[in-house]
């Protein structure tokens, strides 16, 4: 076990961040799944900006890689345009 107060604090802080990142990542995946399953173009177009902003936020916070966010946004935009 850690011997220093700062190391104990770092362990607690890292665990809190891990749980928070996991929650945000899972929420993003569920939103993507819901958007991909959408059949109606009108509702998909209204959902797209919220999903894109979510991806941008996660990329900014380094929860997902910036290139992954960019690739996902591109694919989603193509898919919705094809509806």
GROMACS .gro file of N, CA, C and O in nm:
model
  332
    1UNK      N    1   0.085  -0.118   0.000
    1UNK     CA    2   0.000   0.000   0.000
    1UNK      C    3   0.089   0.124   0.000
    1UNK      O    4   0.205   0.120   0.040
    2UNK      N    5   0.031   0.235  -0.040
    2UNK     CA    6   0.107   0.359  -0.051
    2UNK      C    7   0.147   0.410   0.087
    2UNK      O    8   0.075   0.392   0.186
    3UNK      N    9   0.262   0.476   0.092
    3UNK     CA   10   0.315   0.524   0.219
    3UNK      C   11   0.293   0.674   0.239
    3UNK      O   12   0.303   0.722   0.351
    4UNK      N   13   0.264   0.747   0.134
    4UNK     CA   14   0.253   0.892   0.144
    4UNK      C   15   0.108   0.937   0.129
    4UNK      O   16   0.029   0.876   0.056
    5UNK      N   17   0.074   1.046   0.197
    5UNK     CA   18  -0.061   1.099   0.188
    5UNK      C   19  -0.095   1.139   0.046
    5UNK      O   20  -0.207   1.118  -0.001
    6UNK      N   21   0.003   1.195  -0.024
    6UNK     CA   22  -0.023   1.239  -0.161
    6UNK      C   23  -0.050   1.120  -0.253
    6UNK      O   24  -0.134   1.129  -0.344
    7UNK      N   25   0.017   1.007  -0.228
    7UNK     CA   26  -0.007   0.888  -0.309
    7UNK      C   27  -0.146   0.832  -0.283
    7UNK      O   28  -0.215   0.787  -0.376
    8UNK      N   29  -0.189   0.834  -0.157
    8UNK     CA   30  -0.325   0.789  -0.124
    8UNK      C   31  -0.429   0.878  -0.191
    8UNK      O   32  -0.529   0.829  -0.244
    9UNK      N   33  -0.405   1.007  -0.188
    9UNK     CA   34  -0.497   1.102  -0.251
    9UNK      C   35  -0.500   1.078  -0.402
    9UNK      O   36  -0.606   1.081  -0.464
   10UNK      N   37  -0.384   1.052  -0.462
   10UNK     CA   38  -0.378   1.027  -0.606
   10UNK      C   39  -0.458   0.902  -0.642
   10UNK      O   40  -0.528   0.899  -0.743
   11UNK      N   41  -0.449   0.799  -0.559
   11UNK     CA   42  -0.525   0.676  -0.582
   11UNK      C   43  -0.675   0.704  -0.579
   11UNK      O   44  -0.750   0.658  -0.666
   12UNK      N   45  -0.718   0.780  -0.479
   12UNK     CA   46  -0.860   0.814  -0.469
   12UNK      C   47  -0.905   0.897  -0.589
   12UNK      O   48  -1.011   0.873  -0.647
   13UNK      N   49  -0.826   0.994  -0.628
   13UNK     CA   50  -0.860   1.084  -0.738
   13UNK      C   51  -0.865   1.008  -0.870
   13UNK      O   52  -0.955   1.029  -0.952
   14UNK      N   53  -0.768   0.918  -0.892
   14UNK     CA   54  -0.766   0.839  -1.015
   14UNK      C   55  -0.888   0.748  -1.025
   14UNK      O   56  -0.943   0.730  -1.134
   15UNK      N   57  -0.929   0.691  -0.915
   15UNK     CA   58  -1.046   0.604  -0.916
   15UNK      C   59  -1.173   0.684  -0.948
   15UNK      O   60  -1.257   0.639  -1.026
   16UNK      N   61  -1.185   0.802  -0.891
   16UNK     CA   62  -1.302   0.887  -0.919
   16UNK      C   63  -1.305   0.926  -1.067
   16UNK      O   64  -1.410   0.922  -1.132
   17UNK      N   65  -1.189   0.959  -1.122
   17UNK     CA   66  -1.182   0.997  -1.263
   17UNK      C   67  -1.212   0.877  -1.352
   17UNK      O   68  -1.280   0.891  -1.456
   18UNK      N   69  -1.166   0.759  -1.314
   18UNK     CA   70  -1.191   0.638  -1.393
   18UNK      C   71  -1.340   0.609  -1.401
   18UNK      O   72  -1.394   0.582  -1.509
   19UNK      N   73  -1.407   0.619  -1.289
   19UNK     CA   74  -1.551   0.593  -1.285
   19UNK      C   75  -1.626   0.697  -1.369
   19UNK      O   76  -1.717   0.663  -1.446
   20UNK      N   77  -1.587   0.822  -1.356
   20UNK     CA   78  -1.652   0.930  -1.432
   20UNK      C   79  -1.630   0.912  -1.582
   20UNK      O   80  -1.724   0.923  -1.661
   21UNK      N   81  -1.507   0.880  -1.623
   21UNK     CA   82  -1.477   0.860  -1.764
   21UNK      C   83  -1.554   0.740  -1.821
   21UNK      O   84  -1.603   0.744  -1.933
   22UNK      N   85  -1.562   0.633  -1.741
   22UNK     CA   86  -1.634   0.513  -1.784
   22UNK      C   87  -1.781   0.545  -1.807
   22UNK      O   88  -1.840   0.501  -1.907
   23UNK      N   89  -1.841   0.623  -1.718
   23UNK     CA   90  -1.982   0.661  -1.731
   23UNK      C   91  -2.004   0.744  -1.858
   23UNK      O   92  -2.097   0.718  -1.936
   24UNK      N   93  -1.917   0.842  -1.882
   24UNK     CA   94  -1.932   0.928  -1.999
   24UNK      C   95  -1.911   0.850  -2.128
   24UNK      O   96  -1.981   0.870  -2.227
   25UNK      N   97  -1.815   0.758  -2.128
   25UNK     CA   98  -1.787   0.677  -2.246
   25UNK      C   99  -1.905   0.586  -2.278
   25UNK      O  100  -1.945   0.572  -2.395
   26UNK      N  101  -1.963   0.525  -2.176
   26UNK     CA  102  -2.077   0.436  -2.195
   26UNK      C  103  -2.199   0.516  -2.243
   26UNK      O  104  -2.274   0.469  -2.330
   27UNK      N  105  -2.219   0.635  -2.190
   27UNK     CA  106  -2.330   0.720  -2.233
   27UNK      C  107  -2.315   0.756  -2.380
   27UNK      O  108  -2.413   0.756  -2.456
   28UNK      N  109  -2.192   0.785  -2.422
   28UNK     CA  110  -2.166   0.817  -2.562
   28UNK      C  111  -2.197   0.696  -2.651
   28UNK      O  112  -2.260   0.711  -2.757
   29UNK      N  113  -2.155   0.578  -2.610
   29UNK     CA  114  -2.181   0.458  -2.691
   29UNK      C  115  -2.331   0.431  -2.704
   29UNK      O  116  -2.379   0.393  -2.811
   30UNK      N  117  -2.406   0.453  -2.596
   30UNK     CA  118  -2.551   0.433  -2.602
   30UNK      C  119  -2.616   0.535  -2.695
   30UNK      O  120  -2.709   0.501  -2.769
   31UNK      N  121  -2.569   0.658  -2.693
   31UNK     CA  122  -2.623   0.760  -2.782
   31UNK      C  123  -2.594   0.726  -2.928
   31UNK      O  124  -2.681   0.744  -3.015
   32UNK      N  125  -2.474   0.675  -2.955
   32UNK     CA  126  -2.439   0.634  -3.091
   32UNK      C  127  -2.529   0.519  -3.136
   32UNK      O  128  -2.578   0.518  -3.250
   33UNK      N  129  -2.549   0.423  -3.049
   33UNK     CA  130  -2.633   0.308  -3.081
   33UNK      C  131  -2.776   0.353  -3.113
   33UNK      O  132  -2.839   0.306  -3.209
   34UNK      N  133  -2.827   0.445  -3.032
   34UNK     CA  134  -2.963   0.494  -3.052
   34UNK      C  135  -2.975   0.571  -3.184
   34UNK      O  136  -3.073   0.556  -3.257
   35UNK      N  137  -2.874   0.651  -3.215
   35UNK     CA  138  -2.875   0.730  -3.339
   35UNK      C  139  -2.865   0.639  -3.461
   35UNK      O  140  -2.933   0.659  -3.560
   36UNK      N  141  -2.779   0.537  -3.455
   36UNK     CA  142  -2.763   0.446  -3.568
   36UNK      C  143  -2.890   0.365  -3.594
   36UNK      O  144  -2.919   0.329  -3.707
   37UNK      N  145  -2.964   0.335  -3.488
   37UNK     CA  146  -3.086   0.255  -3.502
   37UNK      C  147  -3.205   0.338  -3.549
   37UNK      O  148  -3.308   0.282  -3.587
   38UNK      N  149  -3.190   0.469  -3.549
   38UNK     CA  150  -3.301   0.558  -3.587
   38UNK      C  151  -3.333   0.541  -3.736
   38UNK      O  152  -3.244   0.544  -3.821
   39UNK      N  153  -3.462   0.524  -3.767
   39UNK     CA  154  -3.506   0.506  -3.905
   39UNK      C  155  -3.559   0.636  -3.964
   39UNK      O  156  -3.551   0.657  -4.085
   40UNK      N  157  -3.612   0.723  -3.880
   40UNK     CA  158  -3.671   0.848  -3.928
   40UNK      C  159  -3.561   0.953  -3.947
   40UNK      O  160  -3.486   0.983  -3.854
   41UNK      N  161  -3.553   1.008  -4.066
   41UNK     CA  162  -3.446   1.104  -4.097
   41UNK      C  163  -3.460   1.232  -4.016
   41UNK      O  164  -3.362   1.288  -3.968
   42UNK      N  165  -3.583   1.278  -3.997
   42UNK     CA  166  -3.607   1.404  -3.926
   42UNK      C  167  -3.558   1.394  -3.780
   42UNK      O  168  -3.487   1.482  -3.732
   43UNK      N  169  -3.594   1.286  -3.714
   43UNK     CA  170  -3.551   1.272  -3.573
   43UNK      C  171  -3.401   1.247  -3.564
   43UNK      O  172  -3.335   1.291  -3.469
   44UNK      N  173  -3.345   1.176  -3.663
   44UNK     CA  174  -3.201   1.152  -3.663
   44UNK      C  175  -3.125   1.283  -3.681
   44UNK      O  176  -3.020   1.304  -3.618
   45UNK      N  177  -3.177   1.371  -3.765
   45UNK     CA  178  -3.111   1.502  -3.785
   45UNK      C  179  -3.118   1.588  -3.660
   45UNK      O  180  -3.029   1.669  -3.637
   46UNK      N  181  -3.223   1.573  -3.581
   46UNK     CA  182  -3.231   1.651  -3.457
   46UNK      C  183  -3.138   1.594  -3.349
   46UNK      O  184  -3.089   1.667  -3.265
   47UNK      N  185  -3.115   1.460  -3.354
   47UNK     CA  186  -3.026   1.397  -3.256
   47UNK      C  187  -2.878   1.420  -3.288
   47UNK      O  188  -2.795   1.420  -3.198
   48UNK      N  189  -2.846   1.436  -3.416
   48UNK     CA  190  -2.707   1.443  -3.460
   48UNK      C  191  -2.626   1.552  -3.391
   48UNK      O  192  -2.515   1.525  -3.342
   49UNK      N  193  -2.676   1.677  -3.380
   49UNK     CA  194  -2.593   1.781  -3.315
   49UNK      C  195  -2.559   1.751  -3.170
   49UNK      O  196  -2.447   1.781  -3.125
   50UNK      N  197  -2.651   1.688  -3.096
   50UNK     CA  198  -2.620   1.656  -2.956
   50UNK      C  199  -2.514   1.548  -2.947
   50UNK      O  200  -2.425   1.556  -2.861
   51UNK      N  201  -2.520   1.450  -3.037
   51UNK     CA  202  -2.420   1.343  -3.036
   51UNK      C  203  -2.284   1.398  -3.078
   51UNK      O  204  -2.180   1.364  -3.018
   52UNK      N  205  -2.283   1.486  -3.177
   52UNK     CA  206  -2.157   1.546  -3.222
   52UNK      C  207  -2.094   1.630  -3.111
   52UNK      O  208  -1.974   1.623  -3.088
   53UNK      N  209  -2.176   1.706  -3.040
   53UNK     CA  210  -2.121   1.787  -2.931
   53UNK      C  211  -2.068   1.698  -2.819
   53UNK      O  212  -1.966   1.728  -2.757
   54UNK      N  213  -2.135   1.585  -2.795
   54UNK     CA  214  -2.088   1.489  -2.694
   54UNK      C  215  -1.952   1.433  -2.735
   54UNK      O  216  -1.860   1.423  -2.652
   55UNK      N  217  -1.938   1.398  -2.863
   55UNK     CA  218  -1.811   1.345  -2.911
   55UNK      C  219  -1.700   1.449  -2.898
   55UNK      O  220  -1.588   1.417  -2.857
   56UNK      N  221  -1.730   1.573  -2.934
   56UNK     CA  222  -1.631   1.680  -2.923
   56UNK      C  223  -1.586   1.701  -2.779
   56UNK      O  224  -1.468   1.721  -2.750
   57UNK      N  225  -1.683   1.697  -2.686
   57UNK     CA  226  -1.651   1.715  -2.545
   57UNK      C  227  -1.561   1.604  -2.494
   57UNK      O  228  -1.462   1.630  -2.423
   58UNK      N  229  -1.591   1.480  -2.531
   58UNK     CA  230  -1.511   1.367  -2.486
   58UNK      C  231  -1.371   1.370  -2.547
   58UNK      O  232  -1.274   1.334  -2.482
   59UNK      N  233  -1.362   1.414  -2.672
   59UNK     CA  234  -1.230   1.425  -2.735
   59UNK      C  235  -1.148   1.535  -2.670
   59UNK      O  236  -1.027   1.521  -2.650
   60UNK      N  237  -1.214   1.644  -2.634
   60UNK     CA  238  -1.143   1.755  -2.569
   60UNK      C  239  -1.087   1.712  -2.434
   60UNK      O  240  -0.977   1.754  -2.395
   61UNK      N  241  -1.161   1.626  -2.364
   61UNK     CA  242  -1.117   1.580  -2.232
   61UNK      C  243  -1.031   1.454  -2.238
   61UNK      O  244  -1.001   1.394  -2.134
   62UNK      N  245  -0.993   1.412  -2.358
   62UNK     CA  246  -0.909   1.294  -2.380
   62UNK      C  247  -0.971   1.164  -2.327
   62UNK      O  248  -0.900   1.072  -2.288
   63UNK      N  249  -1.103   1.156  -2.328
   63UNK     CA  250  -1.169   1.032  -2.293
   63UNK      C  251  -1.170   0.940  -2.415
   63UNK      O  252  -1.154   0.819  -2.404
   64UNK      N  253  -1.187   1.000  -2.533
   64UNK     CA  254  -1.168   0.928  -2.658
   64UNK      C  255  -1.068   1.007  -2.741
   64UNK      O  256  -1.049   1.127  -2.718
   65UNK      N  257  -1.004   0.942  -2.836
   65UNK     CA  258  -0.904   1.009  -2.919
   65UNK      C  259  -0.974   1.105  -3.015
   65UNK      O  260  -1.087   1.080  -3.058
   66UNK      N  261  -0.909   1.214  -3.048
   66UNK     CA  262  -0.966   1.316  -3.137
   66UNK      C  263  -0.996   1.259  -3.275
   66UNK      O  264  -1.099   1.291  -3.335
   67UNK      N  265  -0.908   1.171  -3.325
   67UNK     CA  266  -0.932   1.111  -3.457
   67UNK      C  267  -1.052   1.017  -3.455
   67UNK      O  268  -1.128   1.010  -3.551
   68UNK      N  269  -1.070   0.947  -3.345
   68UNK     CA  270  -1.187   0.858  -3.333
   68UNK      C  271  -1.315   0.940  -3.336
   68UNK      O  272  -1.411   0.902  -3.403
   69UNK      N  273  -1.316   1.052  -3.265
   69UNK     CA  274  -1.433   1.139  -3.265
   69UNK      C  275  -1.461   1.190  -3.406
   69UNK      O  276  -1.576   1.192  -3.452
   70UNK      N  277  -1.356   1.229  -3.476
   70UNK     CA  278  -1.371   1.280  -3.612
   70UNK      C  279  -1.425   1.172  -3.705
   70UNK      O  280  -1.516   1.197  -3.786
   71UNK      N  281  -1.372   1.051  -3.694
   71UNK     CA  282  -1.419   0.940  -3.778
   71UNK      C  283  -1.565   0.907  -3.749
   71UNK      O  284  -1.644   0.883  -3.842
   72UNK      N  285  -1.603   0.906  -3.623
   72UNK     CA  286  -1.741   0.876  -3.587
   72UNK      C  287  -1.836   0.983  -3.640
   72UNK      O  288  -1.943   0.951  -3.693
   73UNK      N  289  -1.796   1.110  -3.626
   73UNK     CA  290  -1.882   1.219  -3.675
   73UNK      C  291  -1.901   1.207  -3.826
   73UNK      O  292  -2.012   1.225  -3.876
   74UNK      N  293  -1.794   1.176  -3.898
   74UNK     CA  294  -1.802   1.163  -4.043
   74UNK      C  295  -1.895   1.049  -4.083
   74UNK      O  296  -1.982   1.065  -4.170
   75UNK      N  297  -1.879   0.934  -4.019
   75UNK     CA  298  -1.961   0.818  -4.052
   75UNK      C  299  -2.108   0.842  -4.020
   75UNK      O  300  -2.197   0.802  -4.096
   76UNK      N  301  -2.133   0.905  -3.905
   76UNK     CA  302  -2.272   0.933  -3.868
   76UNK      C  303  -2.338   1.031  -3.964
   76UNK      O  304  -2.454   1.013  -4.002
   77UNK      N  305  -2.264   1.132  -4.004
   77UNK     CA  306  -2.317   1.232  -4.097
   77UNK      C  307  -2.351   1.167  -4.231
   77UNK      O  308  -2.457   1.192  -4.289
   78UNK      N  309  -2.262   1.079  -4.279
   78UNK     CA  310  -2.287   1.007  -4.404
   78UNK      C  311  -2.412   0.919  -4.391
   78UNK      O  312  -2.494   0.914  -4.482
   79UNK      N  313  -2.422   0.849  -4.281
   79UNK     CA  314  -2.533   0.756  -4.262
   79UNK      C  315  -2.666   0.831  -4.259
   79UNK      O  316  -2.764   0.786  -4.318
   80UNK      N  317  -2.670   0.946  -4.191
   80UNK     CA  318  -2.794   1.021  -4.181
   80UNK      C  319  -2.829   1.086  -4.314
   80UNK      O  320  -2.946   1.094  -4.352
   81UNK      N  321  -2.729   1.127  -4.388
   81UNK     CA  322  -2.755   1.185  -4.521
   81UNK      C  323  -2.812   1.079  -4.615
   81UNK      O  324  -2.889   1.111  -4.706
   82UNK      N  325  -2.775   0.953  -4.594
   82UNK     CA  326  -2.823   0.846  -4.681
   82UNK      C  327  -2.964   0.799  -4.646
   82UNK      O  328  -3.025   0.724  -4.724
   83UNK      N  329  -3.018   0.841  -4.531
   83UNK     CA  330  -3.153   0.797  -4.490
   83UNK      C  331  -3.259   0.849  -4.585
   83UNK      O  332  -3.248   0.954  -4.642
   0.00000   0.00000   0.00000
